Tab-separated table of C-alpha atoms in Angstrom:
chain	number	residue	atom	x	y	z
A	837	MET	CA	123.879	88.470	85.552
A	838	SER	CA	120.592	87.473	83.961
A	839	GLY	CA	118.509	84.435	83.153
A	840	ILE	CA	116.006	82.329	85.043
A	841	ARG	CA	117.297	81.349	88.458
A	842	ALA	CA	115.765	78.523	90.499
A	843	GLU	CA	115.828	79.038	94.255
A	844	ASP	CA	117.450	75.741	95.157
A	845	GLY	CA	121.202	76.345	94.933
A	846	ALA	CA	123.738	76.560	97.739
A	847	ASP	CA	123.730	80.366	97.508
A	848	GLY	CA	119.940	80.565	97.209
A	849	TYR	CA	119.882	80.797	93.399
A	850	ARG	CA	120.881	78.175	90.828
A	851	PRO	CA	121.100	79.326	87.199
A	852	VAL	CA	119.062	77.325	84.708
A	853	ASP	CA	120.467	77.498	81.178
A	854	ARG	CA	117.754	77.450	78.529
A	855	ALA	CA	119.928	75.752	75.887
A	856	ALA	CA	121.359	73.116	78.224
A	857	ASP	CA	118.101	72.197	79.983
A	858	PRO	CA	115.141	73.467	77.904
A	859	ALA	CA	112.589	71.271	79.673
A	860	ARG	CA	113.570	72.601	83.110
A	861	TRP	CA	113.714	76.156	81.770
A	862	HIS	CA	110.193	75.969	80.323
A	863	ALA	CA	108.839	74.301	83.461
A	864	LEU	CA	110.180	77.166	85.565
A	865	ALA	CA	109.015	79.828	83.111
A	866	TYR	CA	105.433	78.607	83.222
A	867	GLU	CA	105.145	77.779	86.923
A	868	ASP	CA	102.857	79.975	88.988
A	869	ARG	CA	105.646	81.559	90.977
A	870	ALA	CA	107.883	84.596	90.780
A	871	LEU	CA	111.201	84.118	88.982
A	872	VAL	CA	114.294	86.167	89.733
A	873	THR	CA	115.710	87.286	86.386
A	874	HIS	CA	118.482	89.675	87.434
A	875	VAL	CA	120.832	89.654	90.428
A	876	GLU	CA	123.506	92.136	91.403
A	877	ASP	CA	126.070	92.507	94.142
A	878	GLY	CA	124.571	94.302	97.117
A	879	GLU	CA	125.878	95.816	100.318
A	880	SER	CA	129.097	94.594	101.873
A	881	ASP	CA	128.626	92.377	104.918
A	882	GLY	CA	131.644	90.998	106.741
A	883	GLY	CA	133.896	91.085	103.710
A	884	THR	CA	131.417	89.419	101.345
A	885	ARG	CA	129.047	90.888	98.813
A	886	ALA	CA	125.376	90.064	99.169
A	887	ARG	CA	123.703	88.987	95.940
A	888	VAL	CA	120.586	91.122	95.694
A	889	PRO	CA	117.720	90.318	93.297
A	890	THR	CA	116.903	93.472	91.299
A	891	SER	CA	114.422	92.241	88.711
A	892	SER	CA	111.964	89.391	88.433
A	893	ALA	CA	109.055	87.975	86.476
A	894	SER	CA	105.920	88.046	88.606
A	895	MET	CA	103.708	85.065	89.313
A	896	PRO	CA	101.305	84.626	86.370
A	897	ARG	CA	98.255	84.864	88.614
A	898	VAL	CA	99.583	88.158	90.044
A	899	VAL	CA	100.094	89.458	86.502
A	900	ALA	CA	96.542	88.436	85.622
A	901	ARG	CA	95.084	89.977	88.763
A	902	MET	CA	96.812	93.314	88.205
A	903	LEU	CA	95.767	93.451	84.553
A	904	ASP	CA	92.215	92.626	85.574
A	905	ALA	CA	92.282	95.525	88.065
A	906	LEU	CA	93.668	97.786	85.331
A	907	ALA	CA	90.495	97.129	83.302
A	908	VAL	CA	91.883	97.881	79.855
A	909	ALA	CA	89.518	98.315	76.935
A	910	ASP	CA	89.837	98.926	73.202
A	911	GLY	CA	91.594	102.162	72.395
A	912	VAL	CA	93.069	102.942	75.821
A	913	SER	CA	96.723	103.844	76.257
A	914	VAL	CA	98.856	102.348	79.028
A	915	LEU	CA	101.995	103.447	80.867
A	916	GLU	CA	103.893	100.623	82.539
A	917	ILE	CA	106.587	101.264	85.164
A	918	GLY	CA	109.131	98.434	85.312
A	919	THR	CA	109.518	96.632	81.998
A	920	GLY	CA	111.524	93.673	83.347
A	921	THR	CA	111.483	90.828	80.855
A	922	GLY	CA	108.873	92.577	78.705
A	923	TYR	CA	106.235	89.901	79.350
A	924	ASN	CA	103.634	92.268	80.805
A	925	ALA	CA	104.228	94.785	78.019
A	926	ALA	CA	103.727	91.995	75.477
A	927	LEU	CA	100.391	91.045	77.035
A	928	LEU	CA	99.258	94.665	76.897
A	929	ALA	CA	100.478	95.033	73.309
A	930	GLU	CA	98.640	91.865	72.295
A	931	ARG	CA	95.406	93.272	73.742
A	932	LEU	CA	95.743	96.935	72.748
A	933	GLY	CA	98.344	97.151	69.983
A	934	ASP	CA	101.951	98.295	70.128
A	935	ARG	CA	101.210	102.012	69.745
A	936	GLN	CA	99.038	102.054	72.872
A	937	VAL	CA	101.728	100.777	75.265
A	938	VAL	CA	104.694	102.657	76.773
A	939	SER	CA	106.937	100.872	79.281
A	940	VAL	CA	109.733	102.453	81.355
A	941	GLU	CA	112.724	100.499	82.685
A	942	VAL	CA	115.455	102.075	84.828
A	943	ASP	CA	118.221	99.540	84.089
A	944	PRO	CA	119.639	99.975	80.547
A	945	ARG	CA	120.713	96.320	80.365
A	946	ILE	CA	117.267	95.065	81.312
A	947	ALA	CA	115.610	97.551	78.956
A	948	ASP	CA	117.775	96.351	76.044
A	949	ALA	CA	116.997	92.720	76.851
A	950	ALA	CA	113.276	93.497	77.026
A	951	ARG	CA	113.365	95.184	73.622
A	952	ALA	CA	115.089	92.115	72.186
A	953	ASN	CA	112.575	89.774	73.850
A	954	LEU	CA	109.650	91.785	72.512
A	955	LYS	CA	111.086	92.006	69.002
A	956	SER	CA	111.763	88.264	68.908
A	957	THR	CA	108.106	87.565	69.701
A	958	GLY	CA	106.690	90.088	67.242
A	959	TYR	CA	105.841	92.992	69.560
A	960	ALA	CA	107.050	96.581	69.425
A	961	PRO	CA	105.638	98.688	72.259
A	962	THR	CA	107.675	101.753	73.195
A	963	VAL	CA	110.306	100.839	75.814
A	964	VAL	CA	111.894	103.875	77.459
A	965	THR	CA	115.099	103.656	79.487
A	966	GLY	CA	114.682	105.964	82.467
A	967	ASP	CA	113.446	106.527	85.994
A	968	GLY	CA	109.920	105.179	86.209
A	969	ARG	CA	109.077	107.665	88.943
A	970	LEU	CA	109.168	110.351	86.252
A	971	GLY	CA	106.842	108.429	83.956
A	972	SER	CA	107.172	109.235	80.266
A	973	PRO	CA	105.751	112.717	79.692
A	974	ALA	CA	106.569	112.662	75.987
A	975	HIS	CA	103.818	110.108	75.416
A	976	ALA	CA	101.285	111.336	78.023
A	977	PRO	CA	98.459	111.391	78.867
A	978	TYR	CA	97.627	107.740	79.538
A	979	ASP	CA	94.291	106.138	80.238
A	980	ARG	CA	95.878	103.509	82.467
A	981	THR	CA	99.095	103.365	84.518
A	982	ILE	CA	100.526	100.219	86.083
A	983	ALA	CA	103.661	99.753	88.197
A	984	THR	CA	105.405	96.415	88.654
A	985	CYS	CA	107.663	97.503	91.517
A	986	ALA	CA	106.755	98.348	95.103
A	987	LEU	CA	106.398	102.022	95.962
A	988	HIS	CA	105.822	103.808	99.237
A	989	THR	CA	105.656	107.348	97.936
A	990	VAL	CA	103.500	107.439	94.813
A	991	PRO	CA	105.248	109.818	92.387
A	992	TYR	CA	102.899	112.641	91.489
A	993	ALA	CA	104.199	112.485	87.914
A	994	LEU	CA	102.266	109.233	87.488
A	995	VAL	CA	99.057	110.944	88.586
A	996	GLU	CA	99.768	113.995	86.438
A	997	GLN	CA	100.347	111.855	83.338
A	998	THR	CA	97.169	109.808	83.827
A	999	ALA	CA	94.094	111.271	82.170
A	1000	PRO	CA	91.096	112.271	84.337
A	1001	GLY	CA	89.017	109.163	84.941
A	1002	GLY	CA	92.065	106.965	84.329
A	1003	VAL	CA	93.148	104.120	86.575
A	1004	ILE	CA	96.486	103.582	88.342
A	1005	VAL	CA	97.343	100.108	89.696
A	1006	LEU	CA	100.467	99.697	91.804
A	1007	PRO	CA	101.999	97.715	94.677
A	1008	TRP	CA	102.440	99.838	97.793
A	1009	GLY	CA	104.250	99.034	101.004
A	1010	THR	CA	106.231	100.112	104.036
A	1011	GLY	CA	109.434	98.970	105.690
A	1012	LEU	CA	107.348	96.664	107.868
A	1013	TYR	CA	104.857	95.407	105.276
A	1014	ASN	CA	105.477	94.849	101.576
A	1015	GLY	CA	102.874	95.081	100.449
A	1016	VAL	CA	99.361	95.747	99.224
A	1017	LEU	CA	97.844	96.481	95.831
A	1018	LEU	CA	96.241	99.892	95.257
A	1019	ARG	CA	93.738	100.836	92.572
A	1020	LEU	CA	93.599	104.607	92.267
A	1021	THR	CA	91.321	106.651	90.016
A	1022	ARG	CA	92.494	109.999	88.675
A	1023	ALA	CA	89.977	112.736	89.459
A	1024	GLY	CA	89.394	115.939	87.543
A	1025	ASP	CA	90.892	117.974	90.400
A	1026	SER	CA	94.421	116.603	89.741
A	1027	THR	CA	94.274	114.072	92.590
A	1028	ALA	CA	94.086	110.280	92.546
A	1029	SER	CA	92.446	108.151	95.189
A	1030	GLY	CA	91.406	104.558	95.704
A	1031	PRO	CA	91.332	101.502	97.933
A	1032	VAL	CA	93.632	98.666	98.853
A	1033	ILE	CA	92.302	95.733	96.838
A	1034	GLY	CA	94.520	92.964	98.207
A	1035	ASP	CA	98.092	91.906	98.857
A	1036	SER	CA	100.909	92.209	96.356
A	1037	ALA	CA	104.573	92.006	97.429
A	1038	PHE	CA	107.078	93.271	94.855
A	1039	MET	CA	110.717	94.281	94.706
A	1040	TRP	CA	111.117	97.907	95.695
A	1041	ASN	CA	111.579	100.635	93.168
A	1042	ARG	CA	115.335	101.191	93.158
A	1043	GLY	CA	114.967	104.827	94.114
A	1044	GLU	CA	113.069	103.872	97.279
A	1045	THR	CA	114.797	100.691	98.414
A	1046	PRO	CA	114.864	100.824	102.236
A	1047	HIS	CA	118.162	100.243	104.042
A	1048	ARG	CA	118.283	96.467	104.317
A	1049	ASP	CA	120.662	95.763	107.191
A	1050	VAL	CA	118.770	96.249	110.455
A	1051	MET	CA	121.562	94.705	112.492
A	1052	ALA	CA	124.162	97.115	111.101
A	1053	THR	CA	122.175	99.929	112.721
A	1054	VAL	CA	122.046	97.977	115.980
A	1055	ARG	CA	125.774	97.191	115.931
A	1056	ALA	CA	126.645	100.846	115.419
A	1057	ARG	CA	126.163	101.289	119.173
A	1058	SER	CA	128.683	99.133	120.989
A	1059	GLN	CA	127.146	99.512	124.463
A	1060	PRO	CA	123.521	98.299	124.560
A	1061	PRO	CA	120.978	100.479	126.367
A	1062	ALA	CA	119.519	99.409	129.702
A	1063	ALA	CA	116.876	96.691	129.637
A	1064	THR	CA	113.284	97.465	130.555
A	1065	THR	CA	110.062	95.548	129.841
A	1066	THR	CA	106.906	95.869	127.789
A	1067	SER	CA	103.528	94.231	128.320
A	1068	LEU	CA	102.788	94.139	124.571
A	1069	ASP	CA	103.421	90.679	123.166
A	1070	PRO	CA	105.361	91.246	119.901
A	1071	ARG	CA	103.323	88.448	118.307
A	1072	SER	CA	100.185	90.578	118.703
A	1073	VAL	CA	101.582	93.137	116.279
A	1074	PHE	CA	103.861	91.090	114.042
A	1075	GLY	CA	101.787	87.914	114.070
A	1076	ASP	CA	98.738	89.633	112.572
A	1077	GLU	CA	99.160	90.967	109.036
A	1078	ASP	CA	96.541	93.682	109.466
A	1079	ALA	CA	98.228	94.929	112.636
A	1080	THR	CA	101.623	94.792	110.923
A	1081	PHE	CA	100.314	96.774	107.953
A	1082	THR	CA	98.934	99.445	110.271
A	1083	ALA	CA	102.164	99.578	112.270
A	1084	GLY	CA	104.114	100.078	109.048
A	1085	VAL	CA	101.962	103.108	108.245
A	1086	LEU	CA	102.018	104.652	111.729
A	1087	VAL	CA	105.663	103.801	112.527
A	1088	PRO	CA	107.358	104.977	109.324
A	1089	ASP	CA	110.928	104.548	108.092
A	1090	CYS	CA	111.605	101.336	110.035
A	1091	ARG	CA	112.719	97.855	109.066
A	1092	TYR	CA	112.614	94.691	111.139
A	1093	SER	CA	114.634	91.535	111.673
A	1094	VAL	CA	113.943	88.461	113.802
A	1095	GLY	CA	116.468	86.195	115.493
A	1096	HIS	CA	115.086	82.773	116.490
A	1097	GLY	CA	116.268	80.451	119.258
A	1098	PRO	CA	115.997	76.646	119.338
A	1099	ASP	CA	113.048	76.425	121.744
A	1100	GLY	CA	110.580	78.955	120.351
A	1101	GLU	CA	112.200	82.064	121.792
A	1102	PHE	CA	112.985	84.992	119.518
A	1103	THR	CA	114.193	88.590	119.479
A	1104	LEU	CA	112.447	91.151	117.315
A	1105	TRP	CA	114.622	94.032	116.149
A	1106	LEU	CA	113.293	97.280	114.676
A	1107	ALA	CA	115.585	99.980	113.324
A	1108	ASP	CA	115.458	103.388	111.684
A	1109	HIS	CA	118.751	103.667	109.815
A	1110	ALA	CA	118.441	107.410	109.160
A	1111	THR	CA	118.336	108.354	112.856
A	1112	GLY	CA	120.291	105.382	114.243
A	1113	SER	CA	117.308	104.463	116.441
A	1114	TRP	CA	116.547	100.836	117.223
A	1115	THR	CA	114.613	98.663	119.618
A	1116	SER	CA	114.658	94.983	120.555
A	1117	VAL	CA	111.940	92.891	122.189
A	1118	ASP	CA	112.636	89.419	123.602
A	1119	PHE	CA	109.973	86.721	123.582
A	1120	VAL	CA	110.310	83.534	125.630
A	1121	PRO	CA	107.492	80.915	125.484
A	1122	ASP	CA	107.213	80.446	129.246
A	1123	GLY	CA	103.846	82.077	129.873
A	1124	ARG	CA	105.204	85.413	131.020
A	1125	THR	CA	103.238	88.586	130.302
A	1126	SER	CA	106.166	90.992	130.147
A	1127	TYR	CA	108.932	90.987	127.589
A	1128	GLY	CA	112.486	92.279	127.679
A	1129	LEU	CA	112.827	95.615	125.891
A	1130	ARG	CA	115.755	97.799	124.862
A	1131	GLN	CA	115.484	101.109	123.023
A	1132	HIS	CA	118.181	103.372	121.648
A	1133	GLY	CA	118.276	106.623	119.739
A	1134	PRO	CA	116.105	109.715	119.343
A	1135	ARG	CA	113.054	107.626	118.433
A	1136	ALA	CA	111.447	105.394	121.040
A	1137	ILE	CA	110.328	103.004	118.322
A	1138	TRP	CA	108.558	100.500	120.545
A	1139	ASP	CA	106.537	103.302	122.145
A	1140	GLU	CA	105.395	104.187	118.632
A	1141	VAL	CA	104.512	100.538	117.968
A	1142	GLU	CA	102.467	100.347	121.182
A	1143	ALA	CA	100.582	103.522	120.243
A	1144	ALA	CA	99.960	102.239	116.706
A	1145	TYR	CA	98.657	98.907	118.001
A	1146	ALA	CA	96.363	100.666	120.486
A	1147	TRP	CA	95.014	102.857	117.666
A	1148	TRP	CA	94.384	99.809	115.496
A	1149	ARG	CA	92.503	98.001	118.257
A	1150	GLU	CA	90.431	101.079	119.089
A	1151	ALA	CA	89.572	101.419	115.386
A	1152	GLY	CA	88.096	97.898	115.449
A	1153	SER	CA	91.162	96.021	114.175
A	1154	PRO	CA	90.479	96.976	110.544
A	1155	VAL	CA	91.583	94.657	107.752
A	1156	ARG	CA	93.948	95.966	105.098
A	1157	THR	CA	91.265	96.312	102.441
A	1158	ARG	CA	89.476	98.956	104.528
A	1159	TYR	CA	92.345	101.355	103.852
A	1160	GLY	CA	92.955	103.526	100.820
A	1161	LEU	CA	95.339	106.190	99.571
A	1162	THR	CA	94.897	109.675	98.151
A	1163	VAL	CA	97.703	111.346	96.186
A	1164	THR	CA	97.746	115.113	95.632
A	1165	PRO	CA	100.339	117.595	94.316
A	1166	ALA	CA	101.257	118.255	97.975
A	1167	GLY	CA	101.780	114.610	98.969
A	1168	GLN	CA	99.795	111.536	99.913
A	1169	HIS	CA	97.761	110.261	102.853
A	1170	LEU	CA	96.301	106.931	103.844
A	1171	TRP	CA	92.681	106.780	104.926
A	1172	LEU	CA	90.324	104.312	106.583
A	1173	ASP	CA	87.021	103.484	104.859
A	1174	GLU	CA	86.739	106.850	103.072
A	1175	PRO	CA	89.100	109.598	101.872
A	1176	GLY	CA	87.712	111.976	104.491
A	1177	SER	CA	89.060	109.809	107.331
A	1178	PRO	CA	92.862	110.146	107.135
A	1179	VAL	CA	95.059	107.845	109.208
A	1180	ARG	CA	97.453	109.780	111.425
A	1181	ALA	CA	100.094	108.583	113.856
A	1182	PRO	CA	98.886	108.779	117.468
A	1183	ARG	CA	100.442	111.517	119.569
A	1184	LEU	CA	102.881	110.084	122.082
A	1185	PRO	CA	102.979	111.465	125.621
A	1186	GLY	CA	105.773	113.955	126.164
A	1187	PRO	CA	108.609	113.490	128.659
A	1188	VAL	CA	107.607	113.593	132.300
């Protein structure tokens, strides 16, 4: 289903019909907030179907910030990944002309709607229905590339289709932190590299959407593992966004969930769905300095978190904007301060 949806209904989303309530529709359309524009049934949970947002219109100030980082100029060509409503493509077409803009949308229904939206407002950039991770080689190379969905693995096709000296702007994140905004520059040696320039949380690219249900992984083991303790306060890691970002990099392929009690207590759950590994840490606001810990599976996830936090502290507790990413034909790596200082997961001690 499509259309602007206000987040104030009993199910979290209340449709706003443009014809029935044009004033409300326009107020929502021009507010400085993200608007969910497409929702689909998601994973089954207890006999119900979760309604999962799959497309949205970004906050106008986020749109403006990303376009500013893209630094378009007369005559440049742009590849956009994630057409959505077509609004961003229209802005680019207004600035550069229709022939300079190619936009790729994975969902045929959304792509058709975007084409109609663009046509109705007098714009005709090229809208391609396809997997944005593949770019659009038929129209390459591009001077600028912009993605409007969160990625963790930057597809090399986007680097390959960007001309040397070109700029790539995209949201990047992990299962623990979604996300940051990267500004990469394509080098003449077929690599792209650049810094984190701020925060920018987006819906995940559909091909990379992490498994959402942390508790399903936990429930897969009926008998909980034995309880131990940890001296690391979970708030130290997950109450500091820079620490959380670093943990997401150094403890890959994990998601988290938090269960809150009535008096400030909570349980933090971390899970790796692929391996069935999970951990839980219990916090109680009674002044204690040790916290209940359970770990299950081939990965000792909390041990990895402790090592990541220790690395972050030893590195001087760097802020997110000190990191950057380099993408090569062989893969990608995050670095701290300069491309020659790659960030690597600390080595855990082996079994005694």
